[in-house]
Amino acid sequence: MKPSKQLLNDILEEVRPLIGQGKVADYIPALAQVPANRLGIAVCYNDGEIIQAGDSEEGFSIQSISKVLSLTLAMTLYEADEIWSRVGKEPSGHAFNSMIQLELEQGIPRNPFINAGALVVSDLLHSRLSAPQYRMLELVRSLACNPDVAYDKDVAASEMQHSDRNAAIAYLMRAFGNFNNDVVPVLGNYFGYCALKMSCVDLARTFSYLANKGMPLGTDTPLISPTQSKQINALLATCGLYDGAGEFAYRVGMPGKSGVGGGIVAIVPGEMSIAVWSPELDASGNSVAGTAALALLAERIGRSIF
Amino acid sequence: MKPSKQLLNDILEEVRPLIGQGKVADYIPALAQVPANRLGIAVCYNDGEIIQAGDSEEGFSIQSISKVLSLTLAMTLYEADEIWSRVGKEPSGHAFNSMIQLELEQGIPRNPFINAGALVVSDLLHSRLSAPQYRMLELVRSLACNPDVAYDKDVAASEMQHSDRNAAIAYLMRAFGNFNNDVVPVLGNYFGYCALKMSCVDLARTFSYLANKGMPLGTDTPLISPTQSKQINALLATCGLYDGAGEFAYRVGMPGKSGVGGGIVAIVPGEMSIAVWSPELDASGNSVAGTAALALLAERIGRSIF
Amino acid sequence: MKPSKQLLNDILEEVRPLIGQGKVADYIPALAQVPANRLGIAVCYNDGEIIQAGDSEEGFSIQSISKVLSLTLAMTLYEADEIWSRVGKEPSGHAFNSMIQLELEQGIPRNPFINAGALVVSDLLHSRLSAPQYRMLELVRSLACNPDVAYDKDVAASEMQHSDRNAAIAYLMRAFGNFNNDVVPVLGNYFGYCALKMSCVDLARTFSYLANKGMPLGTDTPLISPTQSKQINALLATCGLYDGAGEFAYRVGMPGKSGVGGGIVAIVPGEMSIAVWSPELDASGNSVAGTAALALLAERIGRSIF
Amino acid sequence: MKPSKQLLNDILEEVRPLIGQGKVADYIPALAQVPANRLGIAVCYNDGEIIQAGDSEEGFSIQSISKVLSLTLAMTLYEADEIWSRVGKEPSGHAFNSMIQLELEQGIPRNPFINAGALVVSDLLHSRLSAPQYRMLELVRSLACNPDVAYDKDVAASEMQHSDRNAAIAYLMRAFGNFNNDVVPVLGNYFGYCALKMSCVDLARTFSYLANKGMPLGTDTPLISPTQSKQINALLATCGLYDGAGEFAYRVGMPGKSGVGGGIVAIVPGEMSIAVWSPELDASGNSVAGTAALALLAERIGRSIF
């Protein structure tokens, strides 16, 4: 059953009262300024139809959602072993920016969706692409069917000014031999990816390939193979929501990825990709109203991978 | 597509060469004696049809697979909040018997499938049932459609003799106020559940309720609700394979639960429950050949939740 | 220079205003009832002279100070290797009852003055003495020159009722093969040692052997050798004050041992042993006013090992 | 009793057979090339007399011994609170370059003698001195009464090339707000201090101020106060030998500081400062033969602070 626009509107109104219960990310000024009352949703069916409600065309900082895109790009450039010898596939059981496990496990990050793992993936992209930020932008514009998608340079600059923790993570991996390029330019690219400004509609279209066995919307050239698409969905289901993946699986039952900008992308394999946005976050860093909206949607349309 | 008996046979022959690459659990003598060369599989369709191959009717110690049964039983006896205030829903990122996280997180286990979490669930059963072991046996016999399922008393006694680590875990939770009964009898029940001796056929039948929205095989009385069934599958997908859940999702793509006896149960929601058995384990404690067999089966029949 | 009674009185008056800034131990009811305003000090010179002030003859629960006595007793019964292969000599860097390091370091406690280490020492005593509590009492009465020293049975019983954390520690060590006896009787003895009720005067006399190269007061039979006496003082200096040993060395500059009953014993090797008592503790579990009194005394009499 | 040259010679011959049982530091090439068979000792009496034996005039890389000098310099420039609010005084219970505790304790290093702590001290020096390396050299030449003491530029450059781990530590502290300057120049100064090339005679003379209440050799102007001198000795006793401070106190019984170049400095307050050198290290990073020589010396001359 495709959700109707009315259903999406109903869901947004049902979760709107949750606004006020979370906390907008404030670790960089550029994110702290985002109005807390934004709320949007977009669903992209595999046939290309978009259903949307609320602030679904307003751009926001996708932040960690970009980690799925950089992993995808790396999977098009490297053999599986080249990636998975440098980053694991397991949930971390720790906060997204923790270094404790990274030290105990000799510089091998637990998975590609915590900061350390995404930095290794960025390091991989840096080694093989002459202009990784340009290539990423090209990819995202194509996936989103929107040539206007762009980096938010203020956000990227603000991230770079507050980059000490990520620099520490990258240097620790370098010390363990798991980071091959200079730290600063890789951080620059990484913050660029995080600073991509996209709307719910952009994101729902972009991630359609994960609902459609690796095939991007409106093309007949696969971006990745059906097996790779399943693998990414599997990683999203176990590791996609920071230290809240279990709760998200329990409540929503779809592979998903969140960002501290308040966006969440979720996948119903074979059917649709979904994007929600509401800036206030819970203690794990996931959008409060966004998670609730996805849980309601899953229930109303009877979709869950479980 | 239902797998044919021939397909199951082919898969077993394909993975049989892996025997020798793992290690039979040896922390208690009773388990160390199990012949390493056993290999069996059984698939139970939601319509009740069983397809099986190899040593699929030989009983083995189900060990941690019982943790799903005790959680299910607890969910029939308690409100959700009564359970989830005492045990989390997140992957642990640590070994199944680690106490480090348990101390840092004030005696609240990460999830019901690590030892600490299963001990809390056993404590819950102990508080509300007058004869928890008897009730569990009754439930399992009914689910397996097999009145001969029984506890292996030698295994249970051997576990009790080597119970120091689990005693330490239980006492630590008691110290944090998250364990209400005397430790020794709860351990006794817990080891009993682990010492259930069942075959692949028994297990495939038993776990049919998770493939069928909470409805056990051959009944029209739900054991748990469809929502609860989804919730358990979600927990299995994120936490069911010790510290190897991510890899299992990546390779197999089904919710599952393993035991150190070498068994693994996996679920294709809406279609079938599967049980495999091969005693040799990988470093995470999951059956080497069993995981490989499930990965092949998933690929051959084109089933994955992702 | 021997401190005069006047000096001790002055010091007590100077530190008395600190009462109110700490917190009486409340993890067992028997300790929580101790009046917070008690303050006493006693100095025992190597020539036997006692100088004292304040509540110096009122008995209190010596708690962890007993860990020095049980180590000493073990050193009279075992070869060095038999002890130091089972417990380390290094500061822990963690709270006194933490299990994290114990798990990471395979059940070998960092030193004999954290709970885990003292439990190993109690296990050693249990293995070699037929009546360890009786032998300990005999030793302490002799060292204190006071046949009335006794166990406070209410405190010991209260400890036993709240023994879950220590039971967890002991069982974890058993699981690692570093605990040889049944847990419960060893805990019983351990809590007995902790529940010894002694005054500052008793304690200053008792620990005179550490100021006098192993020779107890009023005897010419050494309890331990001069080398062993130095070794214990060295362990006290690095590990004697829980996770506050560095601060104590910095401020006081003497080997010492504290207990959560509010007592602290300190040694000036070659000259004197000192005991102070004030029940309110700082965050590390050390007496606030007691530490301040020792710091003042060290400064006024110009004594420090540094 | 002053040790005779003969005694020092005897001690060196007694410990020489230990050469071969440790491992020369090899984390940078410049250190790995040091001949393993060097062995030297020098004792500097408070009256200025030097007694020496073996390779006591050959320069070596003092490495972490410099951490005492940078702390001392900081104590001449800052109030106590300005220092001790940014770095602790407790043993770490972890390896010298671990980041685990640093993350758990919010970027406040445990003590000034682990890498994190020394980097904070270097940051303090950087904030208040226009040319910290020059000032340090001036100080050390003056203390050593040797105008030829110099930085080994090859060692410093080699350290800088392998600086990732220390960079990670510094960036993590910056992320917690406990590092005020740019990371790279502070690292440069820090590696310079570590690369000071000094002999046992230089070191024994240099550290004479800690044996003499803060008064450097041959001057009547105190470098630091008697209280500060005691405080540094106290910190050395509890934290000076990486994660082997307890063992060193137990065996040697003097405040001391080791470096991975194989040097150890030890203090007998009120009497003498001692320096030994033998490049092979034990698992904690302390000189094997050097520690043994100090233990023998302590025993033969009957000196211990305990």
Short mmCIF file of N, CA and C in Angstrom, two decimals, chain D residues 157-209:
data_model
loop_
_atom_site.label_atom_id
_atom_site.label_comp_id
_atom_site.label_asym_id
_atom_site.label_seq_id
_atom_site.Cartn_x
_atom_site.Cartn_y
_atom_site.Cartn_z
N ALA D 157 63.51 14.92 15.02
CA ALA D 157 62.87 14.85 13.70
C ALA D 157 62.18 13.50 13.52
N SER D 158 62.83 12.46 14.01
CA SER D 158 62.25 11.12 13.90
C SER D 158 60.97 11.02 14.73
N GLU D 159 60.97 11.60 15.90
CA GLU D 159 59.76 11.63 16.73
C GLU D 159 58.63 12.34 15.99
N MET D 160 58.99 13.46 15.37
CA MET D 160 57.96 14.25 14.68
C MET D 160 57.37 13.47 13.52
N GLN D 161 58.20 12.64 12.89
CA GLN D 161 57.69 11.83 11.79
C GLN D 161 56.76 10.71 12.27
N HIS D 162 56.88 10.36 13.53
CA HIS D 162 56.05 9.30 14.09
C HIS D 162 55.16 9.84 15.19
N SER D 163 54.59 10.99 14.94
CA SER D 163 53.91 11.72 16.01
C SER D 163 52.41 11.50 16.03
N ASP D 164 51.89 10.58 15.23
CA ASP D 164 50.43 10.48 15.09
C ASP D 164 49.72 10.22 16.42
N ARG D 165 50.27 9.31 17.20
CA ARG D 165 49.61 8.99 18.47
C ARG D 165 49.56 10.20 19.39
N ASN D 166 50.68 10.89 19.50
CA ASN D 166 50.68 12.07 20.36
C ASN D 166 49.80 13.18 19.80
N ALA D 167 49.76 13.29 18.47
CA ALA D 167 48.84 14.26 17.86
C ALA D 167 47.41 13.92 18.23
N ALA D 168 47.07 12.63 18.17
CA ALA D 168 45.71 12.21 18.53
C ALA D 168 45.39 12.62 19.97
N ILE D 169 46.34 12.39 20.86
CA ILE D 169 46.14 12.75 22.27
C ILE D 169 45.92 14.25 22.41
N ALA D 170 46.75 15.03 21.75
CA ALA D 170 46.64 16.49 21.86
C ALA D 170 45.31 16.98 21.29
N TYR D 171 44.91 16.45 20.13
CA TYR D 171 43.65 16.88 19.54
C TYR D 171 42.46 16.48 20.42
N LEU D 172 42.53 15.32 21.05
CA LEU D 172 41.43 14.92 21.93
C LEU D 172 41.32 15.91 23.11
N MET D 173 42.47 16.32 23.65
CA MET D 173 42.41 17.29 24.75
C MET D 173 41.90 18.64 24.25
N ARG D 174 42.31 19.04 23.06
CA ARG D 174 41.77 20.27 22.47
C ARG D 174 40.25 20.19 22.36
N ALA D 175 39.76 19.00 21.93
CA ALA D 175 38.31 18.83 21.78
C ALA D 175 37.60 19.00 23.12
N PHE D 176 38.28 18.66 24.20
CA PHE D 176 37.70 18.83 25.54
C PHE D 176 38.04 20.21 26.13
N GLY D 177 38.70 21.07 25.37
CA GLY D 177 39.02 22.40 25.88
C GLY D 177 40.22 22.44 26.80
N ASN D 178 41.05 21.41 26.77
CA ASN D 178 42.22 21.37 27.66
C ASN D 178 43.54 21.45 26.89
N PHE D 179 43.53 22.20 25.82
CA PHE D 179 44.77 22.41 25.04
C PHE D 179 44.55 23.71 24.28
N ASN D 180 45.41 24.70 24.54
CA ASN D 180 45.09 26.05 24.08
C ASN D 180 45.84 26.50 22.83
N ASN D 181 46.95 25.86 22.52
CA ASN D 181 47.75 26.29 21.38
C ASN D 181 47.57 25.34 20.20
N ASP D 182 48.12 25.75 19.05
CA ASP D 182 48.11 24.85 17.91
C ASP D 182 48.89 23.59 18.26
N VAL D 183 48.41 22.47 17.75
CA VAL D 183 49.00 21.20 18.16
C VAL D 183 50.44 21.03 17.65
N VAL D 184 50.68 21.35 16.39
CA VAL D 184 51.97 21.02 15.79
C VAL D 184 53.16 21.69 16.48
N PRO D 185 53.14 23.01 16.70
CA PRO D 185 54.31 23.59 17.38
C PRO D 185 54.51 23.08 18.80
N VAL D 186 53.43 22.78 19.50
CA VAL D 186 53.61 22.24 20.86
C VAL D 186 54.24 20.85 20.78
N LEU D 187 53.77 20.04 19.83
CA LEU D 187 54.41 18.74 19.64
C LEU D 187 55.89 18.92 19.34
N GLY D 188 56.20 19.91 18.51
CA GLY D 188 57.61 20.15 18.16
C GLY D 188 58.44 20.41 19.41
N ASN D 189 57.93 21.26 20.29
CA ASN D 189 58.69 21.54 21.52
C ASN D 189 58.79 20.29 22.39
N TYR D 190 57.67 19.60 22.51
CA TYR D 190 57.64 18.40 23.35
C TYR D 190 58.67 17.37 22.88
N PHE D 191 58.72 17.15 21.58
CA PHE D 191 59.69 16.18 21.08
C PHE D 191 61.12 16.69 21.28
N GLY D 192 61.28 18.02 21.23
CA GLY D 192 62.59 18.57 21.52
C GLY D 192 63.04 18.21 22.93
N TYR D 193 62.15 18.45 23.91
CA TYR D 193 62.52 18.13 25.30
C TYR D 193 62.92 16.65 25.41
N CYS D 194 62.11 15.79 24.78
CA CYS D 194 62.38 14.35 24.84
C CYS D 194 63.73 14.01 24.21
N ALA D 195 64.13 14.82 23.22
CA ALA D 195 65.34 14.51 22.46
C ALA D 195 66.59 15.11 23.08
N LEU D 196 66.47 15.67 24.27
CA LEU D 196 67.67 16.14 24.96
C LEU D 196 68.64 14.97 25.11
N LYS D 197 69.89 15.23 24.79
CA LYS D 197 70.91 14.18 24.89
C LYS D 197 71.77 14.47 26.10
N MET D 198 71.74 13.59 27.06
CA MET D 198 72.47 13.84 28.30
C MET D 198 73.08 12.53 28.79
N SER D 199 74.12 12.67 29.59
CA SER D 199 74.77 11.49 30.19
C SER D 199 74.25 11.27 31.60
N CYS D 200 74.61 10.13 32.17
CA CYS D 200 74.24 9.88 33.57
C CYS D 200 74.77 10.98 34.48
N VAL D 201 76.01 11.42 34.22
CA VAL D 201 76.57 12.48 35.06
C VAL D 201 75.76 13.76 34.92
N ASP D 202 75.42 14.11 33.67
CA ASP D 202 74.57 15.28 33.46
C ASP D 202 73.27 15.17 34.25
N LEU D 203 72.64 14.00 34.15
CA LEU D 203 71.32 13.82 34.77
C LEU D 203 71.41 13.84 36.29
N ALA D 204 72.43 13.17 36.83
CA ALA D 204 72.56 13.15 38.28
C ALA D 204 72.72 14.57 38.80
N ARG D 205 73.57 15.34 38.11
CA ARG D 205 73.75 16.75 38.53
C ARG D 205 72.43 17.53 38.37
N THR D 206 71.78 17.35 37.22
CA THR D 206 70.57 18.12 36.91
C THR D 206 69.49 17.95 37.98
N PHE D 207 69.31 16.68 38.41
CA PHE D 207 68.21 16.42 39.33
C PHE D 207 68.58 16.57 40.80
N SER D 208 69.76 17.06 41.04
CA SER D 208 70.19 17.32 42.40
C SER D 208 69.20 18.22 43.14
N TYR D 209 68.52 19.10 42.43
CA TYR D 209 67.60 20.03 43.12
C TYR D 209 66.47 19.29 43.83
#
